[in-house]
XYZ file of C-alpha atoms in Angstrom:
775
model
C 9.282 -53.781 -20.810
C 10.709 -50.279 -20.758
C 11.413 -48.170 -23.818
C 15.125 -48.230 -22.945
C 15.110 -52.008 -23.041
C 13.392 -51.999 -26.415
C 15.900 -49.506 -27.772
C 18.742 -51.555 -26.339
C 17.425 -54.725 -27.978
C 16.895 -53.118 -31.387
C 20.293 -51.447 -31.297
C 21.886 -54.746 -30.349
C 20.062 -56.456 -33.189
C 21.239 -53.893 -35.716
C 24.813 -54.299 -34.536
C 24.473 -58.059 -34.939
C 23.166 -57.457 -38.476
C 26.201 -55.358 -39.247
C 28.529 -58.081 -38.013
C 26.580 -60.798 -39.771
C 26.613 -58.940 -43.084
C 30.366 -58.617 -42.731
C 31.128 -62.301 -42.295
C 30.160 -63.952 -45.596
C 32.934 -66.379 -46.607
C 34.855 -65.727 -49.806
C 34.045 -69.268 -50.910
C 30.280 -68.663 -50.885
C 28.431 -69.464 -54.132
C 27.833 -66.588 -56.533
C 24.063 -66.774 -56.049
C 24.439 -66.466 -52.290
C 26.707 -63.439 -52.664
C 24.167 -61.698 -54.854
C 21.395 -62.167 -52.281
C 23.773 -61.230 -49.471
C 24.778 -57.949 -51.091
C 21.188 -57.137 -51.956
C 20.025 -57.541 -48.333
C 23.089 -55.677 -47.086
C 22.511 -52.694 -49.352
C 18.810 -52.523 -48.578
C 19.395 -52.744 -44.836
C 22.347 -50.362 -44.548
C 20.491 -47.012 -44.419
C 17.972 -48.348 -41.907
C 20.684 -49.780 -39.697
C 22.456 -46.419 -39.600
C 19.248 -44.484 -38.800
C 17.763 -46.806 -36.209
C 19.092 -44.916 -33.186
C 17.151 -41.793 -34.193
C 13.753 -43.479 -34.548
C 10.824 -43.387 -32.155
C 10.052 -46.450 -30.047
C 7.065 -47.710 -32.164
C 9.054 -47.305 -35.350
C 12.026 -49.075 -33.737
C 9.779 -51.993 -32.776
C 8.635 -52.319 -36.381
C 12.106 -52.076 -37.808
C 13.397 -54.486 -35.182
C 10.746 -57.074 -36.034
C 11.398 -56.725 -39.742
C 15.133 -56.933 -39.182
C 14.726 -60.032 -37.066
C 12.761 -61.741 -39.833
C 15.351 -60.797 -42.449
C 18.155 -61.880 -40.120
C 16.690 -65.311 -39.389
C 15.669 -65.906 -43.012
C 19.060 -65.010 -44.316
C 20.822 -67.088 -41.625
C 18.745 -70.140 -42.481
C 19.462 -69.665 -46.178
C 23.215 -69.451 -45.747
C 23.075 -72.240 -43.147
C 21.776 -74.759 -45.692
C 24.422 -73.646 -48.175
C 27.379 -74.278 -45.821
C 26.209 -76.928 -43.333
C 27.258 -79.909 -45.462
C 30.488 -80.956 -43.810
C 30.186 -79.347 -40.363
C 28.404 -82.002 -38.340
C 30.517 -85.143 -38.750
C 31.186 -87.497 -35.835
C 34.920 -86.856 -36.185
C 34.427 -83.094 -35.859
C 32.015 -83.397 -32.971
C 34.249 -85.852 -31.124
C 37.365 -83.750 -31.638
C 39.321 -83.940 -28.361
C 42.506 -82.446 -29.805
C 42.765 -79.732 -27.198
C 46.332 -78.698 -26.497
C 45.527 -77.260 -23.078
C 48.004 -74.688 -21.790
C 51.605 -74.531 -22.867
C 53.779 -72.126 -20.881
C 57.055 -71.020 -22.429
C 59.965 -69.039 -21.074
C 60.831 -65.641 -22.520
C 62.832 -67.306 -25.319
C 59.979 -69.575 -26.386
C 61.095 -72.829 -24.731
C 58.174 -74.794 -23.263
C 58.444 -75.685 -19.572
C 54.876 -76.524 -18.525
C 51.930 -78.344 -20.101
C 48.460 -78.645 -18.591
C 45.224 -80.335 -19.693
C 46.610 -81.854 -22.893
C 44.275 -84.257 -24.649
C 45.038 -87.824 -23.693
C 44.767 -90.727 -26.118
C 41.614 -92.236 -24.642
C 39.144 -94.207 -26.750
C 35.497 -93.266 -26.830
C 33.639 -94.981 -24.016
C 30.424 -96.451 -25.497
C 27.168 -95.482 -23.863
C 26.142 -99.131 -23.786
C 28.982 -99.857 -21.338
C 27.900 -97.140 -18.912
C 25.514 -97.872 -16.060
C 22.053 -96.629 -17.098
C 21.870 -94.152 -14.259
C 24.896 -92.209 -15.602
C 23.286 -90.836 -18.799
C 19.993 -90.548 -16.923
C 21.661 -88.337 -14.312
C 23.148 -86.106 -17.020
C 19.818 -85.667 -18.773
C 18.048 -85.018 -15.457
C 20.285 -82.095 -14.537
C 21.381 -80.689 -17.917
C 18.411 -81.110 -20.255
C 15.166 -82.600 -18.969
C 13.515 -82.135 -22.390
C 16.358 -83.874 -24.228
C 14.227 -86.697 -25.598
C 11.410 -84.333 -26.645
C 13.129 -81.420 -28.444
C 14.778 -81.275 -31.855
C 18.073 -79.811 -30.717
C 16.831 -76.672 -29.045
C 14.160 -75.734 -26.545
C 11.742 -72.965 -27.558
C 10.679 -72.549 -23.953
C 14.295 -72.275 -22.830
C 15.138 -69.750 -25.524
C 12.174 -67.531 -24.609
C 13.038 -67.756 -20.918
C 16.642 -66.742 -21.606
C 15.579 -64.006 -24.026
C 13.339 -62.384 -21.424
C 16.036 -62.698 -18.772
C 18.575 -61.015 -21.043
C 16.218 -58.107 -21.741
C 15.837 -57.590 -18.009
C 19.571 -57.821 -17.401
C 21.914 -54.851 -17.580
C 24.584 -56.870 -19.388
C 24.615 -57.390 -23.123
C 24.266 -61.156 -22.853
C 23.733 -62.761 -19.486
C 21.915 -66.064 -19.860
C 21.966 -68.951 -22.301
C 19.444 -71.691 -22.951
C 21.643 -74.468 -24.277
C 20.410 -78.021 -24.608
C 22.803 -80.976 -24.521
C 22.922 -80.866 -28.324
C 23.697 -77.150 -28.316
C 26.465 -77.675 -25.767
C 27.958 -80.307 -28.062
C 27.869 -77.819 -30.945
C 29.333 -75.035 -28.834
C 32.264 -77.132 -27.606
C 33.085 -78.723 -30.955
C 32.300 -76.120 -33.611
C 31.909 -72.596 -32.292
C 33.952 -69.906 -30.552
C 33.413 -68.865 -26.906
C 31.755 -65.621 -28.066
C 28.460 -64.750 -26.366
C 26.069 -63.038 -28.757
C 22.685 -63.490 -30.382
C 24.378 -64.272 -33.666
C 26.363 -67.102 -32.115
C 23.281 -68.396 -30.308
C 21.447 -68.548 -33.648
C 24.310 -70.486 -35.195
C 24.235 -72.827 -32.213
C 20.514 -73.489 -32.592
C 20.702 -74.138 -36.331
C 23.672 -76.483 -36.074
C 22.018 -78.346 -33.195
C 18.963 -78.844 -35.382
C 21.152 -80.346 -38.094
C 22.866 -82.709 -35.629
C 19.511 -83.908 -34.342
C 18.528 -84.596 -37.936
C 21.607 -86.728 -38.562
C 22.087 -88.632 -35.292
C 20.016 -90.550 -32.769
C 19.544 -89.288 -29.238
C 21.854 -91.969 -27.832
C 24.568 -91.085 -30.339
C 24.321 -87.414 -29.400
C 24.409 -88.227 -25.694
C 27.415 -90.508 -26.194
C 29.305 -87.790 -28.100
C 28.441 -85.284 -25.381
C 29.580 -87.540 -22.527
C 32.859 -88.285 -24.266
C 33.768 -84.665 -25.037
C 32.424 -82.426 -22.259
C 34.866 -80.872 -19.776
C 34.709 -82.079 -16.160
C 37.427 -79.917 -14.616
C 40.944 -80.722 -13.353
C 42.111 -81.315 -16.923
C 39.619 -84.155 -17.546
C 37.789 -84.266 -20.893
C 35.183 -86.921 -21.434
C 33.545 -89.341 -19.049
C 36.418 -91.828 -18.978
C 39.062 -89.253 -18.034
C 36.710 -87.744 -15.460
C 35.927 -91.095 -13.864
C 39.619 -91.983 -13.650
C 40.642 -88.500 -12.423
C 38.119 -88.299 -9.606
C 37.427 -91.929 -8.677
C 40.287 -93.971 -10.151
C 37.956 -96.298 -12.068
C 36.222 -96.742 -15.434
C 32.711 -95.301 -15.916
C 31.268 -98.814 -15.929
C 32.274 -99.192 -12.278
C 31.016 -95.947 -10.764
C 28.194 -95.878 -8.247
C 25.029 -93.815 -8.607
C 26.238 -91.187 -6.121
C 29.488 -90.906 -8.102
C 27.492 -90.635 -11.322
C 25.554 -87.738 -9.766
C 28.861 -85.968 -9.025
C 29.981 -86.357 -12.649
C 26.614 -85.113 -13.880
C 26.848 -82.079 -11.615
C 30.334 -80.956 -12.665
C 29.911 -79.701 -16.280
C 27.873 -76.664 -15.186
C 30.980 -75.119 -13.537
C 33.857 -77.621 -13.671
C 36.572 -75.244 -12.479
C 34.518 -73.701 -9.686
C 33.176 -76.998 -8.339
C 36.167 -79.298 -8.798
C 36.679 -81.520 -5.736
C 40.344 -80.531 -5.841
C 40.232 -77.061 -4.347
C 36.860 -75.897 -5.653
C 33.557 -75.121 -3.957
C 32.600 -78.594 -2.775
C 29.529 -77.310 -0.932
C 28.162 -76.127 -4.250
C 29.118 -79.444 -5.860
C 27.352 -81.517 -3.207
C 24.289 -79.270 -3.398
C 24.048 -79.889 -7.130
C 24.665 -83.626 -6.632
C 21.718 -83.618 -4.237
C 19.492 -82.074 -6.929
C 20.582 -84.741 -9.416
C 19.793 -87.572 -7.028
C 16.413 -86.099 -6.130
C 15.485 -85.786 -9.799
C 16.315 -89.461 -10.150
C 13.842 -90.145 -7.353
C 16.456 -90.995 -4.723
C 16.949 -89.821 -1.148
C 20.515 -88.451 -0.923
C 20.618 -88.985 2.848
C 20.464 -92.759 2.376
C 23.519 -92.888 0.114
C 27.191 -92.912 1.207
C 29.395 -89.866 0.650
C 31.728 -90.193 -2.307
C 35.492 -90.569 -1.862
C 37.875 -88.929 -4.311
C 41.327 -90.152 -5.258
C 44.360 -87.853 -4.992
C 44.803 -85.457 -7.894
C 47.763 -86.204 -10.137
C 48.590 -82.583 -10.915
C 50.668 -81.339 -13.815
C 54.098 -80.191 -12.787
C 57.011 -78.183 -14.081
C 60.526 -79.095 -13.089
C 61.677 -75.577 -13.956
C 59.222 -73.283 -12.159
C 56.252 -75.208 -10.695
C 54.921 -72.496 -8.366
C 55.145 -69.854 -11.065
C 53.501 -72.170 -13.617
C 50.542 -73.001 -11.385
C 50.148 -69.317 -10.487
C 49.925 -68.348 -14.166
C 47.691 -71.308 -15.038
C 45.209 -70.498 -12.283
C 45.134 -66.880 -13.363
C 44.338 -67.807 -16.972
C 41.588 -70.165 -15.832
C 40.058 -67.441 -13.674
C 40.222 -64.784 -16.391
C 39.225 -66.754 -19.484
C 37.528 -69.890 -18.154
C 39.232 -73.226 -17.697
C 37.392 -75.047 -20.474
C 37.902 -72.249 -22.994
C 41.617 -71.970 -22.207
C 42.143 -75.694 -22.626
C 40.097 -76.017 -25.810
C 41.614 -72.962 -27.477
C 45.058 -74.273 -26.633
C 46.715 -71.273 -25.027
C 50.396 -70.951 -25.876
C 51.701 -68.457 -23.338
C 55.077 -66.750 -23.546
C 55.978 -65.818 -19.990
C 58.604 -63.479 -18.571
C 60.550 -66.301 -16.908
C 64.261 -66.456 -17.729
C 65.252 -70.142 -17.641
C 68.861 -69.312 -16.800
C 67.859 -67.274 -13.768
C 65.277 -69.842 -12.691
C 67.765 -72.720 -12.761
C 70.238 -70.704 -10.703
C 67.530 -69.922 -8.138
C 66.368 -73.548 -7.933
C 69.895 -74.838 -7.344
C 70.844 -72.283 -4.701
C 67.652 -72.637 -2.686
C 67.859 -76.437 -2.709
C 71.536 -76.558 -1.731
C 71.372 -73.915 0.961
C 68.228 -75.177 2.703
C 69.743 -78.643 2.945
C 72.644 -77.064 4.772
C 70.359 -75.039 7.064
C 68.147 -77.951 8.127
C 70.400 -78.506 11.133
C 69.471 -74.999 12.293
C 65.746 -75.740 11.950
C 65.311 -73.785 8.698
C 63.185 -75.849 6.334
C 61.998 -73.513 3.589
C 62.922 -70.573 1.392
C 61.440 -68.425 -1.329
C 63.015 -66.246 -4.011
C 61.645 -63.809 -6.542
C 63.610 -61.746 -9.040
C 62.351 -58.992 -11.340
C 63.480 -56.359 -13.778
C 62.509 -53.180 -11.895
C 62.372 -51.123 -15.084
C 59.897 -53.342 -16.945
C 58.179 -55.190 -14.097
C 58.999 -58.575 -15.665
C 59.156 -61.484 -13.221
C 62.323 -63.349 -14.182
C 62.519 -66.078 -11.532
C 60.291 -67.408 -8.767
C 60.889 -70.172 -6.236
C 57.784 -70.712 -4.131
C 59.221 -73.338 -1.778
C 62.259 -75.494 -1.223
C 60.548 -78.725 -2.337
C 57.479 -78.763 -4.606
C 56.940 -82.442 -3.771
C 56.742 -81.985 -0.011
C 53.375 -83.449 1.022
C 52.509 -80.760 3.566
C 53.927 -77.452 2.343
C 55.370 -78.198 -1.098
C 52.576 -76.605 -3.149
C 52.381 -73.510 -0.939
C 53.922 -70.452 -2.592
C 55.761 -68.539 0.138
C 56.453 -65.690 -2.289
C 52.879 -64.545 -1.608
C 52.780 -65.394 2.107
C 52.350 -62.588 4.632
C 55.401 -62.499 6.918
C 57.025 -59.914 9.171
C 59.764 -58.223 7.106
C 62.112 -57.339 9.964
C 64.679 -54.637 9.224
C 64.052 -54.780 5.469
C 61.267 -52.300 6.200
C 63.704 -49.661 7.513
C 64.708 -48.266 4.081
C 61.085 -47.338 3.401
C 60.872 -45.257 6.573
C 64.217 -43.581 5.900
C 63.083 -42.774 2.358
C 60.083 -40.923 3.770
C 62.390 -39.016 6.133
C 64.551 -37.908 3.218
C 61.446 -36.826 1.318
C 60.467 -34.796 4.388
C 63.726 -32.847 4.453
C 66.241 -35.008 6.298
C 69.641 -35.875 4.821
C 71.846 -38.942 5.286
C 74.399 -36.817 7.172
C 71.890 -35.530 9.724
C 72.526 -36.791 13.235
C 70.365 -38.861 15.554
C 71.311 -39.989 19.069
C 71.560 -43.711 19.667
C 70.658 -43.871 23.357
C 68.250 -45.560 25.778
C 64.721 -44.286 25.111
C 61.220 -44.776 26.450
C 58.221 -44.073 24.223
C 55.302 -44.304 26.642
C 56.430 -47.701 27.827
C 57.946 -48.886 24.578
C 61.721 -49.204 25.041
C 63.435 -50.395 21.851
C 66.974 -51.717 22.124
C 69.708 -52.402 19.638
C 70.221 -56.095 19.097
C 73.801 -55.986 20.364
C 72.725 -54.161 23.551
C 75.063 -51.210 23.004
C 74.535 -47.501 22.353
C 76.672 -45.438 20.009
C 75.707 -41.890 20.898
C 75.387 -39.480 17.997
C 75.315 -41.237 14.611
C 74.431 -40.052 11.143
C 71.369 -41.464 9.449
C 73.717 -43.036 6.911
C 75.570 -44.944 9.601
C 72.332 -45.877 11.388
C 70.649 -47.388 8.330
C 73.778 -48.986 6.882
C 74.352 -50.833 10.167
C 70.663 -51.463 10.852
C 70.551 -49.774 14.253
C 67.126 -50.099 15.893
C 66.866 -47.080 18.199
C 67.724 -44.533 15.501
C 65.242 -46.238 13.157
C 62.438 -45.904 15.720
C 63.279 -42.212 16.144
C 63.179 -41.702 12.391
C 59.718 -43.297 12.238
C 58.571 -41.048 15.064
C 59.763 -38.084 13.003
C 57.941 -39.060 9.769
C 54.844 -40.540 11.446
C 53.420 -44.044 11.178
C 50.615 -43.009 8.824
C 53.023 -41.372 6.388
C 55.239 -44.456 6.403
C 52.291 -46.756 5.685
C 51.089 -44.492 2.892
C 54.500 -44.548 1.234
C 54.833 -48.323 1.678
C 51.460 -48.940 0.026
C 52.357 -46.593 -2.817
C 55.507 -48.650 -3.300
C 53.351 -51.756 -3.729
C 53.133 -53.151 -0.171
C 49.355 -53.294 -0.208
C 49.145 -55.921 2.561
C 49.625 -53.163 5.137
C 46.299 -52.000 6.544
C 46.153 -48.180 6.763
C 43.493 -48.449 9.481
C 45.568 -50.642 11.778
C 47.625 -49.199 14.643
C 51.067 -50.698 14.078
C 52.857 -48.229 16.329
C 56.580 -47.503 16.180
C 57.381 -51.216 15.860
C 56.472 -50.867 12.192
C 60.014 -49.757 11.320
C 61.423 -52.961 12.804
C 59.061 -55.112 10.751
C 56.043 -55.054 13.063
C 53.622 -55.244 10.135
C 53.224 -58.031 7.597
C 54.079 -58.082 3.918
C 54.855 -60.645 1.243
C 58.231 -61.338 -0.292
C 56.764 -60.272 -3.620
C 55.628 -56.918 -2.239
C 58.883 -56.166 -0.443
C 60.956 -57.040 -3.492
C 58.756 -54.887 -5.684
C 59.116 -51.994 -3.217
C 62.919 -52.214 -3.379
C 62.514 -52.160 -7.157
C 60.915 -48.727 -6.769
C 64.145 -47.521 -5.154
C 66.097 -49.029 -8.059
C 64.084 -47.024 -10.603
C 64.427 -43.761 -8.719
C 60.879 -43.748 -7.402
C 58.828 -45.322 -10.175
C 56.519 -48.274 -9.528
C 56.127 -50.276 -12.726
C 53.351 -52.843 -12.644
C 54.808 -56.317 -12.326
C 53.742 -58.879 -14.886
C 54.391 -62.478 -15.869
C 52.958 -62.806 -19.396
C 54.412 -61.379 -22.598
C 52.120 -62.956 -25.187
C 49.179 -65.355 -25.533
C 48.302 -67.224 -28.730
C 45.715 -69.915 -29.390
C 46.570 -73.229 -31.036
C 45.891 -71.733 -34.463
C 48.478 -68.998 -33.999
C 45.984 -66.202 -33.399
C 47.425 -63.619 -31.017
C 45.051 -63.038 -28.116
C 47.232 -60.771 -25.995
C 50.561 -58.971 -26.136
C 52.102 -56.992 -23.323
C 52.507 -53.313 -24.147
C 54.973 -51.542 -21.852
C 54.051 -48.250 -20.271
C 55.965 -45.460 -21.992
C 55.534 -42.808 -19.322
C 54.776 -42.519 -15.664
C 52.321 -40.378 -13.817
C 52.611 -39.057 -10.314
C 49.962 -40.429 -8.023
C 48.990 -42.859 -5.347
C 48.516 -46.587 -5.736
C 45.358 -47.430 -3.835
C 45.256 -51.114 -4.717
C 46.789 -53.472 -7.239
C 45.335 -56.969 -6.952
C 47.659 -59.862 -7.693
C 45.568 -60.863 -10.690
C 46.587 -57.613 -12.365
C 50.227 -58.556 -11.976
C 50.104 -61.094 -14.767
C 48.232 -59.401 -17.543
C 46.548 -56.103 -18.172
C 48.388 -54.231 -15.410
C 50.545 -51.923 -17.502
C 50.750 -48.803 -15.413
C 53.800 -46.929 -14.215
C 53.494 -44.384 -11.446
C 56.051 -42.106 -9.864
C 55.359 -42.814 -6.211
C 58.547 -41.816 -4.377
C 60.509 -38.563 -4.336
C 63.383 -39.109 -6.775
C 66.012 -37.546 -4.528
C 64.803 -39.523 -1.509
C 64.955 -42.817 -3.432
C 68.510 -42.114 -4.557
C 69.678 -41.082 -1.075
C 68.381 -44.382 0.350
C 70.112 -46.276 -2.446
C 73.364 -44.426 -1.741
C 73.256 -45.777 1.841
C 72.246 -49.350 0.990
C 75.095 -49.499 -1.529
C 77.687 -47.932 0.809
C 80.012 -50.822 1.670
C 82.222 -48.529 3.750
C 79.346 -47.355 5.933
C 78.186 -50.875 6.856
C 81.608 -52.206 7.867
C 80.919 -51.529 11.539
C 78.415 -54.388 11.760
C 78.833 -56.378 8.555
C 82.614 -56.383 8.310
C 85.026 -55.734 5.469
C 83.718 -58.565 3.301
C 80.169 -59.868 3.387
C 77.393 -61.460 1.357
C 75.979 -58.041 0.368
C 78.841 -57.163 -2.005
C 79.102 -58.265 -5.625
C 82.110 -56.411 -6.967
C 79.767 -53.957 -8.687
C 77.337 -51.255 -7.510
C 74.553 -52.974 -5.598
C 72.189 -51.905 -2.823
C 70.978 -54.442 -0.262
C 69.348 -54.849 3.140
C 68.936 -57.800 5.469
C 66.218 -58.424 8.029
C 65.412 -60.774 10.907
C 62.281 -61.059 13.043
C 61.785 -61.953 16.673
C 62.797 -65.464 17.744
C 64.405 -65.949 14.327
C 61.145 -66.816 12.568
C 61.951 -64.911 9.370
C 65.267 -64.179 7.660
C 65.372 -61.787 4.695
C 67.728 -60.265 2.176
C 66.555 -57.943 -0.599
C 68.851 -56.064 -2.948
C 69.132 -54.546 -6.375
C 71.274 -53.188 -9.157
C 69.885 -50.686 -11.683
C 68.587 -53.621 -13.767
C 67.752 -56.446 -11.358
C 66.006 -56.681 -7.977
C 65.901 -59.931 -5.995
C 64.370 -60.881 -2.674
C 65.013 -63.999 -0.567
C 63.122 -65.246 2.477
C 64.161 -68.176 4.710
C 62.087 -69.650 7.529
C 59.410 -72.231 8.304
C 55.888 -72.359 6.923
C 54.456 -73.147 10.351
C 56.114 -69.992 11.757
C 58.300 -71.982 14.128
C 61.637 -70.310 15.028
C 64.986 -71.193 13.532
C 68.042 -71.728 15.708
C 69.681 -68.295 15.849
C 69.661 -67.544 12.140
C 69.827 -63.944 10.944
C 68.994 -62.683 7.489
C 72.670 -62.058 6.851
C 73.372 -65.741 7.542
C 70.367 -67.576 6.137
C 69.079 -65.483 3.227
C 72.059 -63.363 2.174
C 74.202 -66.247 0.816
C 71.335 -67.318 -1.484
C 70.800 -63.734 -2.606
C 74.524 -63.231 -3.165
C 74.893 -66.417 -5.206
C 71.875 -65.656 -7.353
C 72.847 -62.067 -8.135
C 76.460 -62.983 -8.793
C 75.599 -65.713 -11.295
C 72.624 -63.956 -12.893
C 74.660 -60.815 -13.582
C 77.818 -62.638 -14.665
C 78.978 -61.381 -18.038
C 76.815 -58.260 -17.935
C 78.307 -54.756 -17.732
C 78.497 -53.089 -14.343
C 76.188 -50.082 -14.008
C 76.258 -47.218 -11.548
C 73.118 -45.880 -9.938
C 72.377 -42.668 -11.830
C 72.369 -39.558 -9.658
C 69.217 -37.563 -10.482
C 69.218 -33.820 -11.093
C 67.396 -33.369 -7.764
C 70.531 -34.525 -5.916
C 73.853 -32.731 -5.548
C 77.211 -34.143 -4.518
C 79.192 -31.753 -2.348
C 82.456 -31.707 -0.437
C 82.181 -31.524 3.316
C 84.642 -31.141 6.095
C 85.109 -34.647 7.455
C 84.928 -33.419 11.052
C 82.234 -30.749 11.011
C 80.045 -32.124 8.204
C 79.791 -28.549 6.840
C 80.765 -27.056 3.509
C 84.527 -27.288 3.330
C 86.156 -23.907 3.619
C 89.857 -23.865 4.295
C 89.965 -27.471 5.509
C 91.613 -30.083 3.314
C 90.410 -33.267 5.043
C 87.146 -33.646 3.150
C 84.571 -36.190 2.139
C 81.938 -36.200 -0.617
C 78.302 -36.697 0.304
C 74.929 -36.657 -1.454
C 72.208 -34.151 -0.569
C 68.844 -33.252 -1.926
C 69.338 -29.958 -3.706
C 66.467 -28.574 -1.640
C 68.100 -29.424 1.709
C 71.830 -28.691 1.532
C 73.996 -27.510 4.475
C 73.792 -23.776 5.022
C 77.039 -23.216 6.945
C 80.668 -23.153 5.827
C 83.398 -24.813 7.850
C 85.901 -22.307 9.257
C 88.473 -24.929 10.223
C 91.914 -25.153 8.684
C 93.418 -28.589 8.547
C 96.944 -28.173 9.996
C 99.991 -29.158 8.014
C 101.692 -32.082 9.802
C 105.252 -31.509 11.124
C 107.708 -33.706 12.941
C 106.049 -32.775 16.208
C 102.561 -31.747 15.276
C 100.648 -29.985 17.990
C 97.246 -29.145 16.548
C 94.943 -27.304 18.871
C 91.526 -28.886 19.475
C 88.547 -27.124 17.990
C 84.866 -27.323 18.745
C 83.148 -29.372 16.057
C 79.732 -28.023 15.207
C 77.130 -30.700 14.880
C 74.510 -31.066 12.153
C 70.850 -30.744 12.997
C 69.742 -33.716 15.047
C 66.441 -35.543 15.038
C 64.592 -34.796 18.304
C 64.746 -37.527 20.897
C 62.367 -39.006 23.445
C 59.253 -37.413 22.030
C 56.425 -39.319 23.694
C 53.782 -41.090 21.664
C 50.351 -42.329 22.676
C 50.413 -45.031 25.328
C 48.469 -47.491 23.206
C 51.373 -47.961 20.827
C 51.892 -51.746 20.598
C 55.215 -53.123 21.770
C 56.888 -54.885 18.862
C 58.374 -58.324 18.616
C 60.827 -57.749 15.712
C 64.555 -57.527 16.209
C 67.389 -56.124 14.178
C 70.644 -57.484 12.833
C 73.427 -57.808 15.410
C 76.939 -58.700 14.421
C 76.284 -62.223 13.199
C 78.452 -65.295 13.024
C 78.885 -66.889 9.634
C 77.449 -70.369 9.180
C 79.962 -72.543 7.341
C 78.488 -74.221 4.317
C 78.667 -77.970 4.137
C 81.877 -79.065 2.366
C 79.831 -81.484 0.284
C 77.776 -78.696 -1.233
C 79.145 -76.505 -4.009
C 77.728 -73.031 -4.356
C 80.019 -72.014 -7.175
C 80.842 -69.280 -7.958
C 80.130 -68.228 -4.343
C 83.226 -68.272 -2.206
C 83.090 -68.893 1.517
C 83.839 -65.435 2.838
C 85.165 -65.372 6.403
C 83.566 -62.388 8.035
C 81.288 -61.338 10.807
C 78.239 -62.349 8.731
């Protein structure tokens, strides 16, 4: 044993003494208080000086402190133990499980609530059931008096060798009963001492069979099952009296790690390995026994937001432990807005029914507040009850994003010095064998970047990616929260057309970065957690400032709780310039028509996307206060029948945004100080001089036009005869720059001029109107 370990142990002991001396109840007898204060006052100076002592002196003080600690604990134990160990208290199954509430406090999901099940007597169980439990959980059960000295010493030595403060327990069946019924989940030497003393008292009051019966009827078996009767019904659909010996071995194996080993989605290899140990300890050969068969899990559900609810529940189980969450009775206030969620549910259900005839069977939707990161609505699939794909949450499925990835590449170009009015040539090109084409098969010649992005032209987009570089685009995308992209993978120029993979959640969050002017706020789903006694365990604290920097990784588990960062990840001017294009209804008329699903009658920025063979249809858009993404497709990746994002996903997005924002004030996108709005000559795209035919355009203040227009707009007469002038052209992006020959040829496609799909006359999507257009 090293000196550092000794010091660590003594320091830990002194800290436990401090805590222990702090916890005397106000109701303690006067005599106890006198002794308590006397020991506290005597010990205080030594506790404060212990860290400065030599190792031998620390050993002596530690031993003395341990004696005082145990003596005092035993003394106070006998004073207060009177009413703790009653059968009613030990058999308390009043766990409230998890209750999830929306942001206004209305409950919409319950899990693992205690069921009104009578105690199943041990006499009615087959003998091998309690024998199996004793064999695997506590072989010395019938010999010890509530605790095992050998087990405690073994755990004590293991903890001294471990780098963690408390790594291993030594709980007997009686101690586990105490822990589950009377004590908190805290792991400390103080709590272990309480556990041992209370176990001793229980052993003094009850027979071994009574203790075993209480244990079997209260222990947690996973999948929301408390007690042997619930467990037997949950896993095998029968009472404990009817289970076979191999089934009994399964039930005996589960309490060690009920969540991790549950037959419903857990590590069954680990479960069967532990079952094998149980059977061998009973003197049986596992190979001679049949394999157990489990019934189908009757899972808790939420009619409001089932995929969201299960996502949050699983997170809480993983973070805090399933048994502890259920017993403490977590009451969780989530970020879900019930109004938004109901709108999303209705629109997805109605629209997918209408699209079934075009082989579109599923859809997902997620909506967030980009400024706070709060997840306001989530639809993980069209039908939660579908036997094959219903429980699968497509919001977190990796899919090709199609043209919805283009704004990210353009944003990087603007950060690198390009402006929306710069010109690129839309023409046939060949990049070392890769020959992208516009989806409508036409070429438009010289177009501005604004026109190219607004109308989702493919060739200009590929040229823009060539200009910024694939690595730079991936870096920006990951900083915007699209962490599914692998920076080591060679995506090639197809990346801009959606050649990589990302989730709907990630893409929506990335568009939220554009909505905030370049700030990535960590998304989250939980506002507050309380236990069943009203004690607040967690409250979300919003980030008050942002820092510039890169986002290397943000695991999904950090999205729900604890992830409270805000980082400025995109150039503010670049983010606004992209937004100015995505919200430019005039610029997109060429492809999307005068009226389309991307307009709301208020400032809104949006982009559609479609992948090769119509396997994925997307629409993502935002206002300054709300960002929403919609995906439509098939879980098995089979193609739809000619459905574009503007046809399949955009109507859902439009309906959701229109209804969610109804009654709220319209807000403009705020132009940052890094952007200037200047008048240009409509023809030359230069600073207007003497010309009067002008337009207003946004520029980064660092990259404004440097030339004045010398044209004079002629005054019209009855027979106007203006002389033609040479129109200078803005700086163009270079064309046909070759790239390495190993660039992969992409499958994604863009958005051609689509044909609107008429909605079924039997389906009402109010307040959405059927807009006749090219969409």
